[in-house]
Short mmCIF file of C-alpha atoms in Angstrom, two decimals:
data_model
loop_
_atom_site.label_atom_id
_atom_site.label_comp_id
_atom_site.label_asym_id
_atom_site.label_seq_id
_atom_site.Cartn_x
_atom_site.Cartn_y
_atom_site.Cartn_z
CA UNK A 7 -95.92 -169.96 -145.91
CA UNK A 8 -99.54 -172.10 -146.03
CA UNK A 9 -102.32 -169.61 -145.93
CA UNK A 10 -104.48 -171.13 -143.37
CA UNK A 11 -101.34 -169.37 -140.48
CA UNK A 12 -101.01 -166.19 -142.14
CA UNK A 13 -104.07 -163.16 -141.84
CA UNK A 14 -103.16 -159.89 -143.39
CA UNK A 15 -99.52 -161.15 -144.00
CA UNK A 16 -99.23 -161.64 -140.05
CA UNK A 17 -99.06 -165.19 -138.68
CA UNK A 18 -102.17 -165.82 -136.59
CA UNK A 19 -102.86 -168.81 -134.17
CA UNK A 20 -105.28 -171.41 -135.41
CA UNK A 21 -108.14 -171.98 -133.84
CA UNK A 22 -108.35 -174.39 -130.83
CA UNK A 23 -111.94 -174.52 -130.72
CA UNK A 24 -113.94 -177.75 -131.10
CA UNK A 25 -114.70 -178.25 -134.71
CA UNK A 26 -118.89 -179.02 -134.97
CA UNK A 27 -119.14 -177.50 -131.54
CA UNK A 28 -121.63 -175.06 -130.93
CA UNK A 29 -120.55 -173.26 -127.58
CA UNK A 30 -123.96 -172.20 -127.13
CA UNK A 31 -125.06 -176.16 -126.27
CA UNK A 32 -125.21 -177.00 -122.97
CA UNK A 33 -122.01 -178.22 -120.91
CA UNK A 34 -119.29 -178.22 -118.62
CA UNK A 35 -116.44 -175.48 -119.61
CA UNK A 36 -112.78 -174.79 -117.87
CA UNK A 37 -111.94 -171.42 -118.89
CA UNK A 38 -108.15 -169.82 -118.45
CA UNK A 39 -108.44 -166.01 -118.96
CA UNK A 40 -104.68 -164.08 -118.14
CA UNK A 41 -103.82 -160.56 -117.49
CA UNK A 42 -102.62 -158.70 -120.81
CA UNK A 43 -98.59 -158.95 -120.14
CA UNK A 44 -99.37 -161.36 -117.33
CA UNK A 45 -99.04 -158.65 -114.93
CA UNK A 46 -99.59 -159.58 -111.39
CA UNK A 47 -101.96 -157.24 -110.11
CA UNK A 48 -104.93 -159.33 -109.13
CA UNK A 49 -103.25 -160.67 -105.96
CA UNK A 50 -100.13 -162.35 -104.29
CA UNK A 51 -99.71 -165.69 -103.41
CA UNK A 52 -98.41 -166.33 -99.58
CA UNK A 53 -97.99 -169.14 -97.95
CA UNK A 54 -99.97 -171.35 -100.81
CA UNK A 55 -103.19 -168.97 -100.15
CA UNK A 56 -104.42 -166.40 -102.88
CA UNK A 57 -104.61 -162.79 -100.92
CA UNK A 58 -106.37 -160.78 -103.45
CA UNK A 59 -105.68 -156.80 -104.22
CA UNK A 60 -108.54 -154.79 -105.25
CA UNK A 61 -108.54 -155.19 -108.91
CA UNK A 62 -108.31 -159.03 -107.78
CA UNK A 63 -111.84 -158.44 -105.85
CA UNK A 64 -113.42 -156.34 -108.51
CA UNK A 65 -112.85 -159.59 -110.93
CA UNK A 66 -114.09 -161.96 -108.41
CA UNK A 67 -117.17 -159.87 -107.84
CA UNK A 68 -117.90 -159.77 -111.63
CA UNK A 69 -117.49 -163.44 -111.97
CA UNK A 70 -119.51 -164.27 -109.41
CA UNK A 71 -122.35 -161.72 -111.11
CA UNK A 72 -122.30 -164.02 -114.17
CA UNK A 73 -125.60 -166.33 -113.37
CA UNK A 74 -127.18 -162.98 -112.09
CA UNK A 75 -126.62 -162.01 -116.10
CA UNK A 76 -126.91 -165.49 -117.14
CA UNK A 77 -129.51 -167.17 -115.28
CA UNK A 78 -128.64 -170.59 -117.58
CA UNK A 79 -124.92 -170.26 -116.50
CA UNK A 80 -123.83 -171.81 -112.86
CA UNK A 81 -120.20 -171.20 -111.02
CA UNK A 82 -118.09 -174.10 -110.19
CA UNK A 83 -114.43 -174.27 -108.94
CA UNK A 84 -113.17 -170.79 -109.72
CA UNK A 85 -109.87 -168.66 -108.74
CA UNK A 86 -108.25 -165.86 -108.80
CA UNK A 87 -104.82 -165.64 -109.30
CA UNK A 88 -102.36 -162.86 -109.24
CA UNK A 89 -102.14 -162.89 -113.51
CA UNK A 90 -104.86 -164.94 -114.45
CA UNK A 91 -108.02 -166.65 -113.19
CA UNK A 92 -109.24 -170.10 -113.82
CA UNK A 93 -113.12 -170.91 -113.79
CA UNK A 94 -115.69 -173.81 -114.41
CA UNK A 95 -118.85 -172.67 -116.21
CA UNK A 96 -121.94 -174.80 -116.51
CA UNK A 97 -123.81 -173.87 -118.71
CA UNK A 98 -127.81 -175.58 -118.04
CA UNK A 99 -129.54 -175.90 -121.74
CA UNK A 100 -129.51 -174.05 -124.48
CA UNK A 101 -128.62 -170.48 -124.69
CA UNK A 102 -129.40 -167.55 -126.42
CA UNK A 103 -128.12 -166.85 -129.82
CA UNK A 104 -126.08 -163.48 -127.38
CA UNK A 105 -124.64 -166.26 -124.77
CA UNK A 106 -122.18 -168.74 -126.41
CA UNK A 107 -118.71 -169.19 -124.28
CA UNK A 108 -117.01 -166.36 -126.29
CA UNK A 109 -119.69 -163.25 -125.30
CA UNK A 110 -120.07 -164.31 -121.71
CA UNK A 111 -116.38 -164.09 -121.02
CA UNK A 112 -116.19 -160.42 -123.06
CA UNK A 113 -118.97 -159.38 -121.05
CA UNK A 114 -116.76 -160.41 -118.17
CA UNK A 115 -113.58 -159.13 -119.29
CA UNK A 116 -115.31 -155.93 -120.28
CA UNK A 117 -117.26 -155.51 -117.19
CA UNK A 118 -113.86 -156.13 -115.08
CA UNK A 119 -111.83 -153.84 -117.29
CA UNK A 120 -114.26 -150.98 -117.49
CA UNK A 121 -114.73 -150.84 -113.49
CA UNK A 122 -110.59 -151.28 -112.77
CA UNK A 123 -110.14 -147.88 -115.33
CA UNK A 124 -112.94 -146.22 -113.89
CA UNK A 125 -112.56 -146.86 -109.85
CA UNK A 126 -108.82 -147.37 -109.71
CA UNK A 127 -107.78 -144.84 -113.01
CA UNK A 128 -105.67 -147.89 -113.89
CA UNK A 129 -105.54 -147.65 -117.71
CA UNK A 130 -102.45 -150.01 -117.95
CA UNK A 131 -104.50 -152.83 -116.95
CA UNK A 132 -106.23 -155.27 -119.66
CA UNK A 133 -106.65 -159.13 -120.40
CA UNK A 134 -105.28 -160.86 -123.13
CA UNK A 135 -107.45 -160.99 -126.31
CA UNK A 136 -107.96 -164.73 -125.94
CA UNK A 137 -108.68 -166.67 -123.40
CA UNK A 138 -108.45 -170.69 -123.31
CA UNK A 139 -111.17 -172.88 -123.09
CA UNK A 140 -111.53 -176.89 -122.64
CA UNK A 141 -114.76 -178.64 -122.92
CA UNK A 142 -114.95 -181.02 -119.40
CA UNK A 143 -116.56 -184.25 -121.20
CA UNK A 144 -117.21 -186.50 -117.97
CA UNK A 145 -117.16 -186.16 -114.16
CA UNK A 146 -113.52 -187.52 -114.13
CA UNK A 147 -112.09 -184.27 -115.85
CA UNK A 148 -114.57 -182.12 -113.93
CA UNK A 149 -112.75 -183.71 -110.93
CA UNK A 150 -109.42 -183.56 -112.72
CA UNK A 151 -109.69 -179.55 -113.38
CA UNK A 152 -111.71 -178.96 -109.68
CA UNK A 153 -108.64 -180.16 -108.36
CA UNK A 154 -106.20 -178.33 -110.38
CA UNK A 155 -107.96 -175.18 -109.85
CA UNK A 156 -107.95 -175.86 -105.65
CA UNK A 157 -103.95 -176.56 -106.10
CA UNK A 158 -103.32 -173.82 -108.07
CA UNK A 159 -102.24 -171.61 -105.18
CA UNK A 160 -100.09 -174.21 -103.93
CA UNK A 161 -98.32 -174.91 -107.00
CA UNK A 162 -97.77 -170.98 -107.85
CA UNK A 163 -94.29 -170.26 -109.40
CA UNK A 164 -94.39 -166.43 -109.73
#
């Protein structure tokens, strides 16, 4: 088994990140983050519309507190689904050393997290450990994922 896979004799997933890419540098980012599980607790889907259930609203309240935290972040095309959410960050210049990609989506996860155990005592819910990321190079894949995220609802398989 090549080394580079295994970590503490357990495979591990390699990296997807950009190699050379500083996720601190200004830029256009599509971020997937998923329930732990997938468990579909954020919302239903009816009719091609998302209808949100309270944990659903406490995560779209906390992602749309991110440029109050993050004054150099902005919101683009953003959902909530019922086990997972899709968002477009822009981030405007450089940021901190505290505010690449990776801490302003735990600061996200943690803030959602931290607020479903405490309001709705439900200690069963988490995200996954990862999330996925995709730089958006030009304005035809901003356009490409803007539209994506709008048809998401539509195209819903639960």
């Amino acid at each position: 088994m090549p080394d580079d896979i295994l970590f503490r004799r357990r495979y591990r997933i390699p990296s997807a990140r950009l190699p050379g890419w500083d996720y601190r540098w200004a830029g256009v980012y599509h971020v997937t983050i998923c329930t732990q599980g997938r468990m579909q607790c954020l919302g239903d889907v009816v009719d091609g519309k998302v209808s949100l259930s309270p944990i659903g609203k406490v995560v779209a309240e906390k992602w749309l507190k991110i440029p109050t935290y993050h004054p150099q972040i902005a919101l683009d095309e953003w959902i909530v689904m019922p086990d997972h959410m899709h968002g477009i960050l822009i981030f405007q210049g450089p940021m901190q050393e505290n505010e690449s990609l990776d801490i302003v989506i735990g600061r996200f996860k943690a803030a959602c997290t931290k607020r479903i155990w405490r309001h709705f005592n439900r200690r069963d819910f988490d995200w996954q450990e990862r999330f996925y990321d995709n730089i958006l190079r030009d304005l035809a894949d901003l356009e490409r994922v803007r539209a994506y995220i709008r048809n998401n609802p539509a195209n819903w398989k639960p």
